[in-house]
Short mmCIF file of C-alpha atoms and ligand atoms in Angstrom, two decimals:
data_model
loop_
_atom_site.label_atom_id
_atom_site.label_comp_id
_atom_site.label_asym_id
_atom_site.label_seq_id
_atom_site.Cartn_x
_atom_site.Cartn_y
_atom_site.Cartn_z
CA MET A 1 11.24 1.91 -9.06
CA ALA A 2 7.52 2.39 -9.29
CA GLN A 3 5.54 -0.64 -8.41
CA LEU A 4 2.63 -0.15 -10.20
CA LYS A 5 3.85 1.03 -13.56
CA ASP A 6 1.71 -0.11 -16.50
CA LYS A 7 -1.29 -0.86 -14.19
CA VAL A 8 -4.68 0.82 -14.58
CA ALA A 9 -6.51 0.50 -11.23
CA LEU A 10 -10.08 1.26 -10.42
CA VAL A 11 -10.65 2.53 -6.64
CA THR A 12 -14.39 2.77 -5.48
CA GLY A 13 -15.15 5.41 -2.70
CA ALA A 14 -12.01 7.13 -3.50
CA ALA A 15 -13.25 10.70 -3.04
CA SER A 16 -12.47 10.21 0.65
CA GLY A 17 -10.49 8.42 3.57
CA ILE A 18 -8.99 5.46 2.88
CA GLY A 19 -10.05 5.23 -0.79
CA ARG A 20 -8.53 8.43 -1.27
CA GLY A 21 -5.30 7.67 0.41
CA ILE A 22 -5.10 4.46 -1.85
CA ALA A 23 -5.90 6.37 -5.14
CA LEU A 24 -3.08 8.92 -4.55
CA LYS A 25 -0.47 6.29 -3.35
CA PHE A 26 -1.60 3.97 -6.59
CA ALA A 27 -0.80 7.18 -8.52
CA GLN A 28 2.59 7.82 -6.84
CA GLU A 29 3.67 4.35 -7.62
CA GLY A 30 2.94 4.76 -11.41
CA ALA A 31 -0.60 3.55 -12.03
CA LYS A 32 -3.11 5.10 -14.12
CA VAL A 33 -6.38 5.58 -11.56
CA GLY A 34 -9.93 5.77 -12.06
CA VAL A 35 -11.15 7.62 -8.79
CA LEU A 36 -15.01 6.45 -8.40
CA ASP A 37 -17.27 7.68 -5.99
CA LEU A 38 -20.85 9.27 -5.63
CA GLY A 39 -20.17 12.71 -6.90
CA LEU A 40 -18.31 13.86 -9.94
CA GLU A 41 -17.08 17.24 -7.88
CA PRO A 42 -15.48 15.13 -4.56
CA CYS A 43 -13.42 12.81 -7.31
CA GLN A 44 -12.63 15.52 -9.58
CA LYS A 45 -10.68 17.24 -6.43
CA VAL A 46 -8.59 14.05 -5.99
CA VAL A 47 -7.98 13.58 -9.79
CA ASP A 48 -6.55 17.23 -9.78
CA GLU A 49 -4.36 16.25 -6.66
CA ILE A 50 -3.07 13.06 -8.54
CA LYS A 51 -2.61 15.42 -11.69
CA GLN A 52 -0.74 17.95 -9.85
CA THR A 53 2.01 15.11 -9.17
CA GLY A 54 2.08 14.55 -12.95
CA ALA A 55 0.33 11.21 -12.91
CA GLU A 56 -2.87 10.48 -14.76
CA ALA A 57 -6.29 9.77 -13.42
CA VAL A 58 -9.68 10.23 -14.13
CA ALA A 59 -13.00 11.06 -12.15
CA LEU A 60 -15.58 8.52 -12.36
CA ALA A 61 -19.31 9.44 -10.91
CA ALA A 62 -21.29 6.45 -9.81
CA ASP A 63 -23.68 4.90 -7.47
CA ILE A 64 -22.06 1.53 -7.16
CA ARG A 65 -25.79 -0.18 -6.15
CA GLN A 66 -26.56 0.99 -9.94
CA GLU A 67 -25.62 -1.60 -12.42
CA SER A 68 -26.08 0.70 -15.52
CA ALA A 69 -23.79 3.35 -13.75
CA VAL A 70 -21.24 1.14 -13.07
CA THR A 71 -20.66 -0.17 -16.34
CA LYS A 72 -20.53 3.25 -17.58
CA ALA A 73 -18.00 4.14 -15.44
CA VAL A 74 -15.97 1.02 -16.03
CA ASN A 75 -16.56 1.29 -19.83
CA ASN A 76 -15.01 5.19 -19.71
CA LEU A 77 -12.10 3.94 -17.66
CA ARG A 78 -11.11 1.57 -20.46
CA GLU A 79 -11.47 4.01 -22.96
CA GLN A 80 -9.64 6.60 -21.06
CA PHE A 81 -6.63 4.11 -20.05
CA GLY A 82 -7.01 0.54 -21.54
CA LEU A 83 -7.60 -2.55 -19.72
CA ILE A 84 -8.32 -2.40 -15.88
CA SER A 85 -5.56 -4.73 -14.16
CA VAL A 86 -6.38 -3.53 -10.64
CA LEU A 87 -9.99 -3.41 -8.88
CA VAL A 88 -10.10 -1.89 -5.43
CA ASN A 89 -13.54 -2.18 -3.94
CA ASN A 90 -13.40 0.18 -1.17
CA ALA A 91 -16.86 1.89 -1.08
CA ALA A 92 -18.92 1.22 2.05
CA ILE A 93 -21.30 2.12 4.61
CA MET A 94 -21.25 1.84 8.40
CA PRO A 95 -24.93 1.91 9.71
CA THR A 96 -24.43 1.41 13.79
CA GLY A 97 -26.47 -0.41 16.29
CA ALA A 98 -27.27 -3.90 17.35
CA VAL A 99 -29.84 -5.74 15.05
CA HIS A 100 -32.73 -4.36 17.03
CA GLU A 101 -31.93 -0.84 16.84
CA THR A 102 -31.24 -0.68 13.31
CA SER A 103 -33.91 -0.04 10.54
CA LEU A 104 -34.57 -2.46 7.71
CA GLU A 105 -33.46 0.43 5.18
CA ASP A 106 -30.21 0.50 7.14
CA PHE A 107 -29.68 -3.24 6.64
CA GLU A 108 -30.99 -2.70 2.88
CA ASN A 109 -28.89 0.09 2.23
CA CYS A 110 -25.46 -1.28 3.87
CA ILE A 111 -25.90 -4.77 2.01
CA GLY A 112 -26.43 -2.58 -1.28
CA VAL A 113 -23.46 -0.75 -1.17
CA ASN A 114 -21.25 -2.98 0.80
CA LEU A 115 -22.12 -6.42 -1.10
CA ARG A 116 -24.39 -5.61 -4.06
CA GLY A 117 -21.50 -2.67 -4.74
CA THR A 118 -18.72 -5.03 -4.59
CA TYR A 119 -20.58 -7.58 -6.95
CA LEU A 120 -21.60 -5.33 -9.47
CA VAL A 121 -18.05 -3.68 -9.84
CA SER A 122 -16.51 -6.60 -10.01
CA LYS A 123 -18.79 -8.17 -12.47
CA ALA A 124 -17.90 -5.39 -14.56
CA VAL A 125 -14.54 -5.47 -14.27
CA ILE A 126 -13.59 -9.22 -14.50
CA PRO A 127 -14.24 -9.51 -18.43
CA GLN A 128 -11.54 -7.01 -18.56
CA MET A 129 -8.96 -9.17 -16.46
CA LEU A 130 -10.17 -12.16 -18.33
CA GLU A 131 -9.18 -10.76 -21.53
CA ALA A 132 -5.79 -9.70 -20.31
CA LYS A 133 -5.45 -12.84 -18.69
CA LYS A 134 -4.27 -11.12 -15.35
CA GLY A 135 -5.48 -9.05 -12.98
CA SER A 136 -5.43 -8.06 -9.04
CA ILE A 137 -8.69 -7.29 -7.10
CA ILE A 138 -9.01 -6.39 -3.51
CA HIS A 139 -11.71 -5.89 -1.12
CA MET A 140 -11.74 -3.91 1.68
CA ALA A 141 -13.18 -5.96 4.27
CA SER A 142 -12.38 -5.08 8.16
CA GLY A 143 -11.45 -6.54 11.47
CA THR A 144 -15.47 -6.67 12.23
CA GLY A 145 -15.60 -9.12 9.66
CA ILE A 146 -13.48 -11.52 11.97
CA LEU A 147 -14.45 -10.35 15.45
CA GLY A 148 -17.26 -9.40 17.21
CA LEU A 149 -17.21 -5.82 18.01
CA PRO A 150 -20.34 -4.13 19.68
CA GLY A 151 -23.03 -1.84 17.83
CA LEU A 152 -21.73 -2.83 14.29
CA ALA A 153 -23.81 -5.98 13.36
CA ILE A 154 -24.84 -5.27 9.58
CA TYR A 155 -21.71 -3.72 8.86
CA SER A 156 -19.76 -6.69 10.25
CA ALA A 157 -22.03 -9.11 8.50
CA THR A 158 -21.14 -7.57 5.09
CA LYS A 159 -17.36 -7.55 5.74
CA GLY A 160 -17.31 -10.88 6.81
CA ALA A 161 -19.08 -11.90 3.61
CA LEU A 162 -16.48 -10.10 1.69
CA ILE A 163 -13.84 -12.43 3.41
CA ALA A 164 -15.95 -15.24 2.22
CA LEU A 165 -16.19 -13.99 -1.19
CA THR A 166 -12.33 -13.25 -1.34
CA ARG A 167 -11.78 -17.02 -0.87
CA ALA A 168 -14.59 -17.96 -3.50
CA MET A 169 -13.59 -15.63 -6.05
CA SER A 170 -9.66 -16.62 -5.53
CA THR A 171 -10.81 -20.03 -6.19
CA ASP A 172 -12.82 -19.24 -9.27
CA TYR A 173 -10.11 -17.25 -11.05
CA ALA A 174 -6.77 -18.40 -10.03
CA ARG A 175 -6.00 -20.24 -13.44
CA GLN A 176 -7.08 -17.10 -15.37
CA GLY A 177 -4.35 -15.52 -13.64
CA ILE A 178 -6.55 -13.16 -11.46
CA ARG A 179 -5.37 -12.63 -7.77
CA VAL A 180 -8.23 -11.94 -5.25
CA ASN A 181 -7.43 -10.80 -1.79
CA SER A 182 -9.13 -9.00 1.12
CA VAL A 183 -7.35 -6.36 3.46
CA SER A 184 -9.11 -5.96 7.16
CA PRO A 185 -7.96 -2.88 8.96
CA GLY A 186 -8.52 -2.13 12.43
CA THR A 187 -9.58 1.46 13.59
CA ILE A 188 -8.12 3.77 10.87
CA ASP A 189 -8.13 7.42 11.52
CA THR A 190 -10.49 8.63 8.82
CA PRO A 191 -13.65 10.81 8.21
CA MET A 192 -15.71 7.41 8.86
CA LEU A 193 -14.15 7.18 12.35
CA ALA A 194 -14.84 11.01 13.29
CA LYS A 195 -18.32 10.36 11.93
CA PHE A 196 -18.63 7.32 14.38
CA LEU A 197 -17.10 9.25 17.29
CA ASN A 198 -19.23 12.28 16.92
CA GLU A 199 -22.42 9.99 17.16
CA GLN A 200 -21.05 8.81 20.56
CA SER A 201 -22.09 10.58 23.85
CA GLN A 202 -18.30 10.80 24.66
CA PRO A 203 -16.23 11.34 21.61
CA ASP A 204 -12.93 11.73 23.27
CA TYR A 205 -13.40 8.73 25.81
CA TYR A 206 -14.28 6.48 22.47
CA ARG A 207 -11.15 8.11 20.89
CA LYS A 208 -8.82 6.71 23.75
CA LEU A 209 -10.97 3.49 24.13
CA PHE A 210 -10.28 2.96 20.02
CA ASP A 211 -6.51 3.67 20.75
CA GLU A 212 -6.39 1.28 23.47
CA MET A 213 -8.22 -1.67 22.03
CA HIS A 214 -4.99 -1.82 19.61
CA PRO A 215 -2.35 -3.77 21.16
CA LEU A 216 0.15 -1.19 19.16
CA GLY A 217 -1.47 1.48 21.30
CA ARG A 218 -2.97 3.49 18.96
CA VAL A 219 -5.55 3.50 15.73
CA GLY A 220 -3.79 3.28 12.19
CA ARG A 221 -3.07 5.89 9.60
CA ILE A 222 -4.74 5.94 6.10
CA ASP A 223 -1.05 5.45 4.64
CA GLU A 224 -0.38 2.40 6.52
CA VAL A 225 -3.34 0.55 5.16
CA ALA A 226 -2.56 2.08 1.53
CA ASN A 227 1.04 0.76 1.58
CA VAL A 228 -0.58 -2.96 2.04
CA PHE A 229 -3.01 -2.29 -1.31
CA VAL A 230 0.02 -1.04 -2.97
CA PHE A 231 1.90 -4.59 -2.31
CA LEU A 232 -1.23 -6.54 -3.11
CA ALA A 233 -1.95 -4.76 -6.73
CA SER A 234 1.72 -4.94 -7.31
CA ASP A 235 3.57 -7.80 -9.03
CA GLN A 236 5.39 -8.28 -5.72
CA ALA A 237 2.24 -10.20 -4.60
CA SER A 238 2.24 -12.68 -7.43
CA PHE A 239 1.68 -15.97 -5.56
CA VAL A 240 -0.80 -14.03 -2.94
CA THR A 241 -4.53 -14.87 -3.76
CA GLY A 242 -7.30 -15.70 -1.24
CA ALA A 243 -5.86 -13.87 1.71
CA ASN A 244 -7.03 -11.75 4.12
CA TYR A 245 -4.50 -9.37 5.11
CA THR A 246 -4.96 -7.87 8.66
CA VAL A 247 -3.89 -4.47 9.05
CA ASP A 248 -4.81 -3.71 12.72
CA GLY A 249 -1.84 -3.07 14.83
CA GLY A 250 -2.65 -6.86 16.30
CA LEU A 251 -6.39 -6.14 17.30
CA THR A 252 -7.59 -9.54 15.84
CA VAL A 253 -4.90 -11.80 17.39
CA LYS A 254 -4.99 -10.32 20.69
CA GLY A 255 -6.09 -12.40 23.66
CA GLU A 256 -7.27 -11.42 27.06
CA GLN A 257 -5.92 -12.92 30.41
CA PRO A 258 -7.96 -12.74 33.65
CA GLN A 259 -6.72 -9.52 35.74
CA ASP A 260 -6.61 -9.75 39.61
CA ASP A 261 -8.16 -7.01 41.02
N1 NAD B 1 -12.06 3.98 8.97
C1 NAD B 1 -11.81 2.64 9.58
O1 NAD B 1 -11.64 2.55 10.96
C2 NAD B 1 -12.15 1.68 8.91
C3 NAD B 1 -11.65 0.24 9.47
C4 NAD B 1 -11.84 -0.99 8.91
C5 NAD B 1 -12.31 -0.90 7.30
N2 NAD B 1 -12.80 0.35 7.03
C6 NAD B 1 -13.26 0.36 5.45
O2 NAD B 1 -12.26 1.20 4.79
C7 NAD B 1 -13.39 1.69 3.65
C8 NAD B 1 -13.22 2.90 3.63
O3 NAD B 1 -13.49 3.47 4.98
P1 NAD B 1 -13.51 5.34 5.02
O4 NAD B 1 -12.98 4.97 6.53
O5 NAD B 1 -12.48 5.81 4.26
O6 NAD B 1 -14.82 5.69 4.64
P2 NAD B 1 -15.26 7.20 4.16
O7 NAD B 1 -16.73 7.22 4.59
O8 NAD B 1 -14.56 8.12 4.26
O9 NAD B 1 -15.27 6.65 2.36
C9 NAD B 1 -15.98 5.59 2.04
C10 NAD B 1 -16.49 6.33 0.37
O10 NAD B 1 -17.07 5.49 0.11
C11 NAD B 1 -18.45 6.24 -1.08
N3 NAD B 1 -19.63 5.54 -1.15
C12 NAD B 1 -20.41 5.32 -0.11
N4 NAD B 1 -21.79 4.69 -0.52
C13 NAD B 1 -21.00 4.54 -1.95
C14 NAD B 1 -21.90 4.42 -3.39
N5 NAD B 1 -23.22 3.79 -3.02
N6 NAD B 1 -21.08 4.49 -4.35
C15 NAD B 1 -20.04 4.93 -4.64
N7 NAD B 1 -19.43 5.15 -3.33
C16 NAD B 1 -20.09 5.22 -2.34
C17 NAD B 1 -18.25 7.40 0.18
O11 NAD B 1 -18.84 8.67 -0.66
C18 NAD B 1 -17.18 7.57 0.59
O12 NAD B 1 -16.28 8.82 -0.19
C19 NAD B 1 -14.58 1.13 4.22
O13 NAD B 1 -15.02 -0.12 3.19
C20 NAD B 1 -14.62 0.58 5.27
O14 NAD B 1 -15.78 -0.51 5.55
C21 NAD B 1 -12.58 1.49 7.66
#
């Protein structure tokens, strides 16, 4: 049975990578989906893919840093499909470097998309969930919000903040029937990973390092992350709130033993 029948879901950053995978899987599971990203055309491509399967979706172009654009997109989705019941805050950017290697602009942009954007979209959607007295909000965090990984200082700070935001929001809205969880993937095979690898001097070497870093011996797939979002969005997860689900092939629980040479 379709797990998300009668749900209206908004997925940010849904024109590519994991967000696109989540939007497609949500539609497959019966949800009506708002596909939000920066440009209308890439959103429309995903919407067309969804519609080809007979499911319903709408393209919503917005920069999530801009409050008026977010409000417009959220109102538009409600007008098309009714009250929003699932929100996936997935859109993010990932500047690289240790703190002294990054610019203030990198910092402002990353906080702007990953935190301010998540805040603004949540703020715009929550009144609809309060009206319905139910909802599921899922923030896309990351293993970098838990572990210290080199070269990802600003990005990691935003992801750690999202895990804290999840805990706080779950407490604030529990009695209103709104569940709030986060998902922390390990490295996933996406355009974001490809971009990161291309910026390195030896992309193949780094790809192998990423594979070996995960106890399961490989990076994850988009559908393996999307499956967990389906669960958290669905009524199957009715007693799950305030949780941070790691989907990381064991990365964040891995210990190290001293090695003999
Ligand atoms: N790829 C990985 O290995 C990995 C690992 C852990 C967590 N994540 C997280 O998963 C999410 C998706 O990552 P991905 O690899 O699919 O990345 P991606 O770059 O393919 O997708 C991110 C999307 O967000 C959109 N976006 C960026 N700024 C925006 C803005 N201001 N307004 C609206 N949309 C905006 C982009 O246009 C893009 O389509 C991110 O939150 C990322 O941090 C990814």
